[in-house]
CSV table of C-alpha atoms and ligand atoms in Angstrom, one decimal:
chain,number,residue,atom,x,y,z
A,1,UNK,CA,-29.8,6.9,-10.6
A,2,UNK,CA,-26.5,7.4,-8.8
A,3,UNK,CA,-24.0,4.5,-8.3
A,4,UNK,CA,-21.7,5.8,-5.6
A,5,UNK,CA,-20.9,8.6,-3.2
A,6,UNK,CA,-17.3,9.6,-2.5
A,7,UNK,CA,-16.4,11.8,0.4
A,8,UNK,CA,-13.1,13.6,1.1
A,9,UNK,CA,-11.9,15.4,4.2
A,10,UNK,CA,-9.3,15.4,6.9
A,11,UNK,CA,-9.0,14.2,10.5
A,12,UNK,CA,-10.8,17.4,11.5
A,13,UNK,CA,-14.0,16.3,9.7
A,14,UNK,CA,-14.3,13.2,11.8
A,15,UNK,CA,-17.4,14.5,13.6
A,16,UNK,CA,-19.2,15.4,10.4
A,17,UNK,CA,-18.4,12.0,8.9
A,18,UNK,CA,-19.7,10.3,12.0
A,19,UNK,CA,-22.9,12.3,11.8
A,20,UNK,CA,-23.3,11.5,8.1
A,21,UNK,CA,-22.7,7.8,8.6
A,22,UNK,CA,-25.0,7.7,11.6
A,23,UNK,CA,-27.8,9.2,9.5
A,24,UNK,CA,-27.7,6.6,6.7
A,25,UNK,CA,-30.3,3.8,6.8
A,26,UNK,CA,-29.0,0.2,6.6
A,27,UNK,CA,-30.8,0.1,3.3
A,28,UNK,CA,-28.8,2.9,1.8
A,29,UNK,CA,-28.6,2.0,-1.9
A,30,UNK,CA,-25.1,3.1,-2.7
A,31,UNK,CA,-21.5,2.4,-1.6
A,32,UNK,CA,-19.8,5.3,0.3
A,33,UNK,CA,-16.1,5.8,-0.5
A,34,UNK,CA,-14.2,7.6,2.2
A,35,UNK,CA,-10.8,9.2,1.4
A,36,UNK,CA,-9.8,10.9,4.6
A,37,UNK,CA,-6.5,12.3,5.8
A,38,UNK,CA,-5.5,11.0,9.2
A,39,UNK,CA,-3.4,12.4,12.0
A,40,UNK,CA,0.2,11.4,11.4
A,41,UNK,CA,0.7,8.8,14.1
A,42,UNK,CA,-2.9,7.7,14.7
A,43,UNK,CA,-3.1,4.8,12.2
A,44,UNK,CA,-5.5,2.4,13.8
A,45,UNK,CA,-8.8,2.7,15.6
A,46,UNK,CA,-10.3,5.0,13.0
A,47,UNK,CA,-12.5,2.5,11.4
A,48,UNK,CA,-13.7,1.1,14.7
A,49,UNK,CA,-14.5,4.7,15.9
A,50,UNK,CA,-16.5,5.4,12.7
A,51,UNK,CA,-18.3,2.0,12.9
A,52,UNK,CA,-19.7,2.6,16.3
A,53,UNK,CA,-22.5,5.0,15.3
A,54,UNK,CA,-22.7,4.2,11.6
A,55,UNK,CA,-25.9,3.1,10.0
A,56,UNK,CA,-24.0,1.0,7.4
A,57,UNK,CA,-21.0,-1.2,7.9
A,58,UNK,CA,-17.6,0.6,7.6
A,59,UNK,CA,-14.6,-1.4,6.4
A,60,UNK,CA,-11.0,-0.7,5.5
A,61,UNK,CA,-11.0,-2.7,2.2
A,62,UNK,CA,-8.5,-5.1,0.9
A,63,UNK,CA,-7.0,-4.7,-2.5
A,64,UNK,CA,-9.3,-5.9,-5.3
A,65,UNK,CA,-12.4,-6.0,-3.0
A,66,UNK,CA,-15.7,-5.8,-4.8
A,67,UNK,CA,-17.5,-2.6,-4.0
A,68,UNK,CA,-21.0,-3.3,-2.6
A,69,UNK,CA,-23.9,-1.0,-2.0
A,70,UNK,CA,-24.8,-0.1,1.6
A,71,UNK,CA,-21.3,-0.1,2.8
A,72,UNK,CA,-18.7,2.5,3.6
A,73,UNK,CA,-15.1,1.9,2.4
A,74,UNK,CA,-12.5,3.8,4.3
A,75,UNK,CA,-9.1,4.3,2.6
A,76,UNK,CA,-6.6,2.4,4.8
A,77,UNK,CA,-3.9,4.5,6.5
A,78,UNK,CA,-0.9,4.9,4.4
A,79,UNK,CA,-2.4,3.5,1.2
A,80,UNK,CA,-3.9,5.3,-1.8
A,81,UNK,CA,-7.3,4.0,-2.7
A,82,UNK,CA,-8.3,3.8,-6.4
A,83,UNK,CA,-11.5,2.7,-7.9
A,84,UNK,CA,-11.1,0.2,-10.8
A,85,UNK,CA,-13.5,-0.6,-13.6
A,86,UNK,CA,-15.6,-3.5,-12.6
A,87,UNK,CA,-16.4,-1.8,-9.3
A,88,UNK,CA,-13.3,-2.9,-7.5
A,89,UNK,CA,-11.0,-1.3,-5.0
A,90,UNK,CA,-7.3,-1.0,-5.9
A,91,UNK,CA,-4.7,0.0,-3.2
A,92,UNK,CA,-1.3,1.4,-3.8
A,93,UNK,CA,1.6,2.4,-1.5
A,94,UNK,CA,3.2,4.8,-3.9
A,95,UNK,CA,4.6,8.1,-2.5
A,96,UNK,CA,2.2,10.6,-0.9
A,97,UNK,CA,0.7,13.1,-3.4
A,98,UNK,CA,0.7,16.6,-2.1
A,99,UNK,CA,1.9,15.2,1.2
A,100,UNK,CA,-1.1,13.0,1.4
A,101,UNK,CA,-1.6,9.3,1.5
A,102,UNK,CA,-4.4,8.5,0.9
A,103,UNK,CA,-4.7,11.2,-1.7
A,104,UNK,CA,-8.2,12.5,-2.0
A,105,UNK,CA,-7.5,13.6,-5.5
A,106,UNK,CA,-6.5,10.1,-6.7
A,107,UNK,CA,-9.5,8.5,-5.1
A,108,UNK,CA,-11.8,11.1,-6.7
A,109,UNK,CA,-10.3,11.0,-10.1
A,110,UNK,CA,-10.4,7.3,-10.4
A,111,UNK,CA,-13.9,7.1,-9.0
A,112,UNK,CA,-15.0,9.8,-11.5
A,113,UNK,CA,-13.5,7.8,-14.4
A,114,UNK,CA,-15.5,4.7,-13.4
A,115,UNK,CA,-18.8,6.2,-12.3
A,116,UNK,CA,-18.9,9.4,-14.4
A,117,UNK,CA,-22.3,11.1,-14.2
A,118,UNK,CA,-23.4,8.5,-11.6
A,119,UNK,CA,-21.1,9.8,-8.9
A,120,UNK,CA,-21.7,12.2,-6.1
A,121,UNK,CA,-18.5,13.9,-4.8
A,122,UNK,CA,-18.5,15.6,-1.4
A,123,UNK,CA,-15.6,17.7,0.0
A,124,UNK,CA,-15.6,18.4,3.7
A,125,UNK,CA,-13.5,20.5,6.0
A,126,UNK,CA,-9.7,20.0,5.6
A,127,UNK,CA,-6.4,21.7,6.0
A,128,UNK,CA,-4.8,21.4,2.5
A,129,UNK,CA,-5.8,21.7,-1.2
A,130,UNK,CA,-6.0,17.9,-1.8
A,131,UNK,CA,-9.4,17.1,-3.2
A,132,UNK,CA,-9.9,20.2,-5.2
A,133,UNK,CA,-8.6,18.7,-8.4
A,134,UNK,CA,-10.4,15.5,-7.8
A,135,UNK,CA,-13.7,17.3,-7.3
A,136,UNK,CA,-13.1,19.2,-10.6
A,137,UNK,CA,-12.7,15.8,-12.4
A,138,UNK,CA,-16.0,14.6,-10.9
A,139,UNK,CA,-17.7,17.7,-12.3
A,140,UNK,CA,-15.9,17.5,-15.7
A,141,UNK,CA,-17.1,13.9,-16.1
A,142,UNK,CA,-20.7,14.8,-15.3
A,143,UNK,CA,-21.0,13.9,-11.6
A,144,UNK,CA,-22.7,15.9,-8.9
A,145,UNK,CA,-20.4,18.0,-6.7
A,146,UNK,CA,-21.1,19.1,-3.2
A,147,UNK,CA,-18.9,21.1,-0.8
A,148,UNK,CA,-19.5,21.6,2.9
A,149,UNK,CA,-20.4,25.2,3.7
A,150,UNK,CA,-17.0,26.8,4.5
A,151,UNK,CA,-18.8,28.8,7.2
A,152,UNK,CA,-19.3,25.6,9.0
A,153,UNK,CA,-15.7,24.3,8.6
A,154,UNK,CA,-13.1,24.5,11.2
A,155,UNK,CA,-10.5,24.7,8.5
A,156,UNK,CA,-11.6,26.1,5.1
A,157,UNK,CA,-8.6,25.4,2.9
A,158,UNK,CA,-9.9,22.3,1.3
A,159,UNK,CA,-13.5,23.5,0.7
A,160,UNK,CA,-12.4,26.9,-0.6
A,161,UNK,CA,-9.8,25.5,-2.9
A,162,UNK,CA,-12.4,23.2,-4.3
A,163,UNK,CA,-14.9,26.1,-4.9
A,164,UNK,CA,-12.2,28.1,-6.6
A,165,UNK,CA,-11.4,25.4,-9.1
A,166,UNK,CA,-14.9,24.2,-9.8
A,167,UNK,CA,-18.3,25.7,-10.1
A,168,UNK,CA,-19.7,23.2,-7.6
A,169,UNK,CA,-23.3,22.2,-7.8
A,170,UNK,CA,-24.2,22.7,-4.1
A,171,UNK,CA,-22.7,24.3,-1.0
A,172,UNK,CA,-24.4,22.5,1.8
A,173,UNK,CA,-24.4,22.5,5.6
A,174,UNK,CA,-23.9,19.1,7.3
A,175,UNK,CA,-27.7,18.9,7.8
A,176,UNK,CA,-28.3,19.5,4.2
A,177,UNK,CA,-25.8,16.9,3.1
A,178,UNK,CA,-27.5,14.4,5.3
A,179,UNK,CA,-30.9,15.4,3.9
A,180,UNK,CA,-29.7,15.0,0.4
A,181,UNK,CA,-28.1,11.6,1.0
A,182,UNK,CA,-31.3,10.4,2.8
A,183,UNK,CA,-33.3,11.4,-0.3
A,184,UNK,CA,-31.3,9.1,-2.5
A,185,UNK,CA,-33.5,6.1,-3.3
B,1,UNK,CA,-0.8,13.8,-19.1
B,2,UNK,CA,-3.7,11.4,-19.6
B,3,UNK,CA,-2.7,7.9,-20.6
B,4,UNK,CA,-5.5,6.0,-22.4
B,5,UNK,CA,-6.0,2.2,-22.2
B,6,UNK,CA,-4.6,2.0,-25.7
B,7,UNK,CA,-1.5,4.0,-24.8
B,8,UNK,CA,-0.9,1.7,-21.9
B,9,UNK,CA,-1.1,-1.4,-24.2
B,10,UNK,CA,1.4,0.2,-26.6
B,11,UNK,CA,3.7,0.9,-23.7
B,12,UNK,CA,3.4,-2.6,-22.3
B,13,UNK,CA,4.1,-4.1,-25.8
B,14,UNK,CA,7.2,-2.0,-26.3
B,15,UNK,CA,8.6,-3.2,-23.0
B,16,UNK,CA,7.7,-6.7,-23.8
B,17,UNK,CA,9.4,-6.5,-27.2
B,18,UNK,CA,12.5,-4.6,-26.3
B,19,UNK,CA,13.3,-5.7,-22.7
B,20,UNK,CA,12.9,-8.8,-20.7
B,21,UNK,CA,10.0,-7.4,-18.7
B,22,UNK,CA,6.4,-8.2,-19.1
B,23,UNK,CA,3.9,-5.9,-17.4
B,24,UNK,CA,0.8,-7.3,-19.2
B,25,UNK,CA,-0.5,-8.7,-15.9
B,26,UNK,CA,0.0,-5.7,-13.7
B,27,UNK,CA,-2.9,-4.0,-12.2
B,28,UNK,CA,-4.2,-1.3,-14.6
B,29,UNK,CA,-4.9,1.6,-12.4
B,30,UNK,CA,-1.6,1.9,-10.6
B,31,UNK,CA,0.4,1.1,-13.7
B,32,UNK,CA,-1.4,3.8,-15.7
B,33,UNK,CA,-0.8,6.2,-13.0
B,34,UNK,CA,2.9,5.4,-12.9
B,35,UNK,CA,3.2,5.9,-16.6
B,36,UNK,CA,1.5,9.2,-16.3
B,37,UNK,CA,4.0,10.2,-13.6
B,38,UNK,CA,7.0,9.2,-15.7
B,39,UNK,CA,5.6,11.2,-18.7
B,40,UNK,CA,5.1,14.3,-16.5
B,41,UNK,CA,8.5,14.0,-14.7
B,42,UNK,CA,10.3,13.6,-18.0
B,43,UNK,CA,8.1,15.9,-20.0
B,44,UNK,CA,7.5,13.2,-22.7
B,45,UNK,CA,4.4,12.0,-24.5
B,46,UNK,CA,3.6,8.3,-25.0
B,47,UNK,CA,5.0,8.1,-28.5
B,48,UNK,CA,8.3,9.8,-27.3
B,49,UNK,CA,8.5,7.4,-24.4
B,50,UNK,CA,8.0,4.3,-26.6
B,51,UNK,CA,10.6,5.5,-29.2
B,52,UNK,CA,13.2,6.0,-26.5
B,53,UNK,CA,12.5,2.6,-25.1
B,54,UNK,CA,13.1,1.1,-28.5
B,55,UNK,CA,16.3,3.0,-29.0
B,56,UNK,CA,18.0,2.4,-25.7
B,57,UNK,CA,18.1,-0.6,-23.4
B,58,UNK,CA,19.5,1.5,-20.6
B,59,UNK,CA,16.6,4.0,-20.9
B,60,UNK,CA,14.1,1.1,-20.9
B,61,UNK,CA,15.7,-0.3,-17.7
B,62,UNK,CA,15.4,3.1,-16.1
B,63,UNK,CA,11.7,3.4,-16.9
B,64,UNK,CA,11.0,-0.1,-15.5
B,65,UNK,CA,12.6,1.1,-12.2
B,66,UNK,CA,10.5,4.2,-12.3
B,67,UNK,CA,7.2,2.6,-12.9
B,68,UNK,CA,7.5,0.1,-10.0
B,69,UNK,CA,6.6,1.4,-6.6
B,70,UNK,CA,9.4,1.1,-4.0
B,71,UNK,CA,8.1,2.7,-0.9
B,72,UNK,CA,8.9,0.8,2.3
B,73,UNK,CA,9.5,1.3,6.0
B,74,UNK,CA,11.2,-0.2,9.0
B,75,UNK,CA,8.6,-2.4,10.8
B,76,UNK,CA,5.9,-1.3,8.5
B,77,UNK,CA,2.5,-2.2,10.1
B,78,UNK,CA,3.6,-3.0,13.6
B,79,UNK,CA,0.6,-5.3,14.0
B,80,UNK,CA,2.1,-7.6,11.4
B,81,UNK,CA,5.3,-7.8,13.3
B,82,UNK,CA,3.5,-8.5,16.6
B,83,UNK,CA,1.8,-11.4,14.8
B,84,UNK,CA,5.2,-12.7,13.6
B,85,UNK,CA,6.6,-12.3,17.1
B,86,UNK,CA,3.8,-13.9,19.0
B,87,UNK,CA,2.4,-16.5,16.7
B,88,UNK,CA,4.4,-17.2,13.6
B,89,UNK,CA,8.1,-17.2,14.4
B,90,UNK,CA,7.7,-19.3,17.6
B,91,UNK,CA,6.4,-22.1,15.4
B,92,UNK,CA,9.9,-22.6,14.0
B,93,UNK,CA,11.9,-22.3,17.2
B,94,UNK,CA,12.7,-26.0,17.3
B,95,UNK,CA,13.8,-26.1,13.7
B,96,UNK,CA,17.4,-26.6,12.8
B,97,UNK,CA,17.2,-23.9,10.2
B,98,UNK,CA,14.6,-21.2,9.4
B,99,UNK,CA,14.5,-20.3,5.8
B,100,UNK,CA,13.0,-16.9,5.0
B,101,UNK,CA,12.3,-15.4,1.6
B,102,UNK,CA,11.5,-11.7,1.2
B,103,UNK,CA,10.0,-11.4,-2.3
B,104,UNK,CA,9.9,-7.8,-3.4
B,105,UNK,CA,12.1,-6.6,-0.6
B,106,UNK,CA,12.7,-3.1,-2.1
B,107,UNK,CA,15.4,-1.2,-0.2
B,108,UNK,CA,15.6,-3.8,2.5
B,109,UNK,CA,13.9,-2.2,5.6
B,110,UNK,CA,11.6,-5.2,5.8
B,111,UNK,CA,14.7,-7.6,5.8
B,112,UNK,CA,16.5,-5.6,8.5
B,113,UNK,CA,13.3,-5.5,10.6
B,114,UNK,CA,13.1,-9.3,10.3
B,115,UNK,CA,16.7,-9.8,11.4
B,116,UNK,CA,16.3,-7.5,14.3
B,117,UNK,CA,13.2,-9.3,15.5
B,118,UNK,CA,14.9,-12.7,15.0
B,119,UNK,CA,17.9,-11.5,17.0
B,120,UNK,CA,15.6,-10.4,19.9
B,121,UNK,CA,13.9,-13.8,19.8
B,122,UNK,CA,17.3,-15.6,19.8
B,123,UNK,CA,16.6,-17.1,16.4
B,124,UNK,CA,19.0,-15.1,14.3
B,125,UNK,CA,21.7,-17.8,14.0
B,126,UNK,CA,19.2,-20.4,12.8
B,127,UNK,CA,17.8,-18.2,10.1
B,128,UNK,CA,18.8,-18.1,6.5
B,129,UNK,CA,17.6,-14.9,4.8
B,130,UNK,CA,17.0,-14.6,1.1
B,131,UNK,CA,15.8,-11.3,-0.4
B,132,UNK,CA,14.8,-10.5,-4.0
B,133,UNK,CA,13.5,-7.7,-6.1
B,134,UNK,CA,13.0,-6.8,-9.7
B,135,UNK,CA,14.9,-3.5,-9.4
B,136,UNK,CA,18.7,-3.8,-9.1
B,137,UNK,CA,18.9,-0.2,-7.7
B,138,UNK,CA,16.8,-1.0,-4.6
B,139,UNK,CA,18.8,-4.2,-4.1
B,140,UNK,CA,22.1,-2.2,-4.1
B,141,UNK,CA,20.5,0.1,-1.5
B,142,UNK,CA,19.3,-2.9,0.5
B,143,UNK,CA,22.8,-4.5,0.5
B,144,UNK,CA,24.3,-1.2,1.8
B,145,UNK,CA,21.7,-0.9,4.6
B,146,UNK,CA,22.0,2.8,4.9
B,147,UNK,CA,19.0,5.1,5.0
B,148,UNK,CA,18.2,8.7,5.4
B,149,UNK,CA,17.7,9.5,9.0
B,150,UNK,CA,15.2,12.3,8.6
B,151,UNK,CA,13.0,10.3,6.3
B,152,UNK,CA,13.0,7.3,8.6
B,153,UNK,CA,12.8,9.1,11.9
B,154,UNK,CA,9.0,8.4,12.2
B,155,UNK,CA,9.6,4.7,11.7
B,156,UNK,CA,11.7,4.5,14.8
B,157,UNK,CA,8.3,4.6,16.6
B,158,UNK,CA,7.5,1.4,14.9
B,159,UNK,CA,10.8,-0.1,16.2
B,160,UNK,CA,9.7,0.9,19.7
B,161,UNK,CA,6.3,-0.6,19.3
B,162,UNK,CA,7.6,-3.9,18.0
B,163,UNK,CA,10.9,-4.4,19.8
B,164,UNK,CA,10.6,-2.4,23.0
B,165,UNK,CA,7.0,-3.0,23.9
B,166,UNK,CA,5.1,-6.2,24.4
B,167,UNK,CA,1.6,-5.9,23.0
B,168,UNK,CA,0.4,-8.7,25.2
B,169,UNK,CA,1.7,-7.0,28.3
B,170,UNK,CA,2.0,-3.3,28.3
B,171,UNK,CA,3.8,-3.3,31.7
B,172,UNK,CA,6.7,-5.0,30.1
B,173,UNK,CA,9.3,-2.7,28.4
B,174,UNK,CA,12.6,-3.7,27.0
B,175,UNK,CA,14.9,-0.8,26.5
B,176,UNK,CA,16.7,-2.2,23.5
B,177,UNK,CA,19.1,0.6,22.3
B,178,UNK,CA,19.0,1.5,18.6
B,179,UNK,CA,22.8,1.2,18.4
B,180,UNK,CA,22.5,-2.5,19.1
B,181,UNK,CA,21.4,-2.7,15.4
B,182,UNK,CA,22.1,0.6,13.6
B,183,UNK,CA,24.1,3.8,14.0
B,184,UNK,CA,22.3,7.0,13.7
B,185,UNK,CA,24.4,10.0,12.5
B,186,UNK,CA,22.2,13.1,12.6
B,187,UNK,CA,24.9,15.3,11.0
B,188,UNK,CA,25.2,13.1,8.0
B,189,UNK,CA,21.5,12.3,8.1
B,190,UNK,CA,22.0,8.6,8.0
B,191,UNK,CA,20.9,5.4,9.7
B,192,UNK,CA,23.4,2.6,9.0
B,193,UNK,CA,22.7,-1.0,9.8
B,194,UNK,CA,25.4,-2.9,11.7
B,195,UNK,CA,27.7,-5.2,9.8
B,196,UNK,CA,26.4,-8.4,11.3
B,197,UNK,CA,23.1,-7.5,9.7
B,198,UNK,CA,24.2,-6.3,6.3
B,199,UNK,CA,26.4,-9.4,5.7
B,200,UNK,CA,23.8,-12.0,6.5
B,201,UNK,CA,21.1,-11.9,3.7
B,202,UNK,CA,21.5,-13.2,0.2
B,203,UNK,CA,20.2,-10.5,-2.1
B,204,UNK,CA,19.3,-11.5,-5.7
B,205,UNK,CA,17.5,-9.9,-8.7
B,206,UNK,CA,14.4,-11.9,-9.3
B,207,UNK,CA,11.2,-11.3,-11.4
B,208,UNK,CA,8.0,-12.7,-10.0
B,209,UNK,CA,6.5,-12.6,-13.4
B,210,UNK,CA,8.8,-15.2,-15.0
B,211,UNK,CA,11.4,-16.5,-12.6
B,212,UNK,CA,11.0,-19.6,-10.4
B,213,UNK,CA,12.7,-20.3,-7.1
B,214,UNK,CA,16.3,-19.1,-7.5
B,215,UNK,CA,17.5,-20.8,-4.3
B,216,UNK,CA,18.2,-24.4,-3.7
B,217,UNK,CA,16.0,-24.4,-0.7
B,218,UNK,CA,12.4,-24.5,0.4
B,219,UNK,CA,11.1,-22.0,2.9
B,220,UNK,CA,9.5,-21.8,6.3
B,221,UNK,CA,8.4,-18.3,5.8
B,222,UNK,CA,7.8,-16.2,2.7
B,223,UNK,CA,7.1,-12.5,3.0
B,224,UNK,CA,5.6,-10.8,-0.1
B,225,UNK,CA,4.1,-7.6,1.2
B,226,UNK,CA,2.7,-4.8,-0.9
B,227,UNK,CA,3.9,-6.3,-4.1
B,228,UNK,CA,0.8,-8.2,-5.4
B,229,UNK,CA,-1.4,-5.1,-5.1
B,230,UNK,CA,0.3,-4.1,-8.3
B,231,UNK,CA,-0.6,-7.4,-10.0
B,232,UNK,CA,-3.8,-8.6,-11.6
B,233,UNK,CA,-5.8,-11.7,-10.5
B,234,UNK,CA,-4.0,-14.0,-13.0
B,235,UNK,CA,-0.5,-13.0,-12.1
B,236,UNK,CA,-1.4,-13.2,-8.4
B,237,UNK,CA,-2.5,-16.8,-8.8
B,238,UNK,CA,0.7,-17.7,-10.6
B,239,UNK,CA,2.7,-16.1,-7.8
B,240,UNK,CA,0.7,-18.0,-5.1
B,241,UNK,CA,1.4,-21.2,-6.9
B,242,UNK,CA,5.1,-20.4,-6.9
B,243,UNK,CA,5.0,-19.6,-3.2
B,244,UNK,CA,2.9,-22.6,-2.3
B,245,UNK,CA,5.1,-25.1,-4.1
B,246,UNK,CA,8.2,-23.7,-2.4
B,247,UNK,CA,7.0,-23.6,1.2
B,248,UNK,CA,7.5,-26.5,3.5
B,249,UNK,CA,4.3,-28.0,4.8
B,250,UNK,CA,3.2,-25.7,7.7
B,251,UNK,CA,5.3,-23.0,6.2
B,252,UNK,CA,3.8,-19.5,6.2
B,253,UNK,CA,3.1,-16.9,3.6
B,254,UNK,CA,2.7,-13.3,4.8
B,255,UNK,CA,1.1,-10.7,2.5
B,256,UNK,CA,0.7,-7.0,3.2
B,257,UNK,CA,-1.9,-5.8,5.7
B,258,UNK,CA,-4.5,-5.1,2.9
B,259,UNK,CA,-3.8,-8.0,0.6
B,260,UNK,CA,-5.6,-11.4,0.5
B,261,UNK,CA,-5.6,-14.6,-1.6
B,262,UNK,CA,-8.8,-14.2,-3.6
B,263,UNK,CA,-8.8,-17.2,-5.9
B,264,UNK,CA,-8.4,-21.0,-5.7
B,265,UNK,CA,-5.2,-21.0,-3.7
B,266,UNK,CA,-7.0,-19.7,-0.6
B,267,UNK,CA,-8.2,-23.3,0.1
B,268,UNK,CA,-4.6,-24.6,0.2
B,269,UNK,CA,-3.8,-22.4,3.3
B,270,UNK,CA,-5.1,-22.0,6.8
B,271,UNK,CA,-5.1,-18.6,8.3
B,272,UNK,CA,-3.4,-17.5,11.5
B,273,UNK,CA,-4.4,-13.8,11.8
B,274,UNK,CA,-3.4,-12.4,8.4
B,275,UNK,CA,-0.8,-15.1,7.8
B,276,UNK,CA,-1.4,-18.0,5.5
B,277,UNK,CA,-0.1,-21.4,6.6
B,278,UNK,CA,0.4,-24.1,4.0
B,279,UNK,CA,-2.0,-27.1,4.8
C,301,SAM,C1,6.0,-1.3,-2.3
C,301,SAM,S1,7.5,-2.3,-2.4
C,301,SAM,C2,7.2,-3.4,-1.1
C,301,SAM,C3,8.4,-3.4,-0.1
C,301,SAM,C4,8.2,-4.2,1.1
C,301,SAM,N1,7.9,-5.6,0.9
C,301,SAM,C5,7.2,-3.6,2.0
C,301,SAM,O1,6.1,-4.0,2.1
C,301,SAM,O2,7.5,-2.6,2.7
C,301,SAM,C6,7.2,-3.3,-3.9
C,301,SAM,C7,8.4,-3.9,-4.5
C,301,SAM,O3,8.0,-4.9,-5.4
C,301,SAM,C8,9.0,-4.9,-6.5
C,301,SAM,N2,8.4,-5.6,-7.6
C,301,SAM,C9,7.5,-5.1,-8.5
C,301,SAM,N3,7.3,-6.0,-9.5
C,301,SAM,C10,8.1,-7.1,-9.2
C,301,SAM,C11,8.3,-8.3,-9.9
C,301,SAM,N4,7.7,-8.6,-11.1
C,301,SAM,N5,9.2,-9.2,-9.4
C,301,SAM,C12,9.8,-8.9,-8.2
C,301,SAM,N6,9.7,-7.7,-7.6
C,301,SAM,C13,8.8,-6.8,-8.1
C,301,SAM,C14,9.3,-3.5,-6.7
C,301,SAM,O4,10.5,-3.3,-7.3
C,301,SAM,C15,9.3,-2.9,-5.2
C,301,SAM,O5,10.6,-2.8,-4.7
């Protein structure tokens, strides 16, 4: 019933993302879109590090790549990642938004416009407010919204900002997020 | 400000009818987003924007400059420059001339990066550099070769990675001083390219949508990086045709790190790393 999962977070949520990806079966029926802030000068190696333990292939997509189920698409360093109608990735090098490129808001808003009520949006731990507006759009357009339990987050700014702006559907621990994703058939 | 598909179509038609620019084959998502940004920055709605475009050529020209994305960096994506250094440029070292076209050069950082690399490889004098863009403001900035120091400070790292280090041999380190190529003035917050660099390239205004090859030359190397992400599939194919027919056999086309040739033109090139070599 869902068509895609989109996850936003920052460099600090690396371990949580690794755990989530590790828990997904190779037959996971949806694409997973990852819009994550990176440390300033660490631009490469991220996708390799995430791939090692992931249950599904992780790629940094090319512009106009067709989005396929059972794969994770990591927004490339220094690009915004948009989702286009027709299930395609669109990249852009326009200026950072709220000091962020990729901008989680832009990825979430465009994904919400394409997948509407068939989208699951998840916000993890992060150090700025990017993502809060995007998650609100997911909710407004009928998608399911999940925020990582702030008690579990090293940095709560992103999750708390999201919860302030949106009445999110679930506040989940990492384990609960994993359980939820594994239950998607 | 939310721009609908219909709004976008009206906007594109207005530009088409009242200016010489045609954005029909630009990629939807990013164009829409740029229009939304223009509306927010100028506190206008779509109708207001279109009326102003109809009323003033100058205004329309300004808007075109605002909706194109001009971000660029010195030695953006060091991996690409390593590829140029180790596998692409050496192919041309016995040529009499090396003709290079930067299509969509923006404010010129890519062009200066190329000239610095060529100079380090002792290929500078053989090279002829052509650089084009749709936006005359960025071309003016490119000709001037002066950038904000603070904004570009991070990119000096890229210079170090490409020019000072050898990725194939980390023991090797060439301490090339920055002032061989540019002056840094921290008080004035400027990086200024040296004259022998600024006077070399030929900069011209050029529209990839409708202009052909402006230069009476074919090319050994064409760089068109982070430009075609803003184009749709059709326009991309037209541009690949233009590039293919203006490359020498064995000439190379270099796209951005996350751009590929998707359609029929892919078979007319061989790949060396991310570079496309004309068969
Ligand atoms: C993101 S910049 C890329 C700069 C540089 N190549 C780089 O990768 O760092 C894109 C440039 O493409 C130019 N551009 C957009 N549409 C164009 C067109 N139809 N013809 C020529 N240039 C165009 C824009 O004005 C802008 O300067």
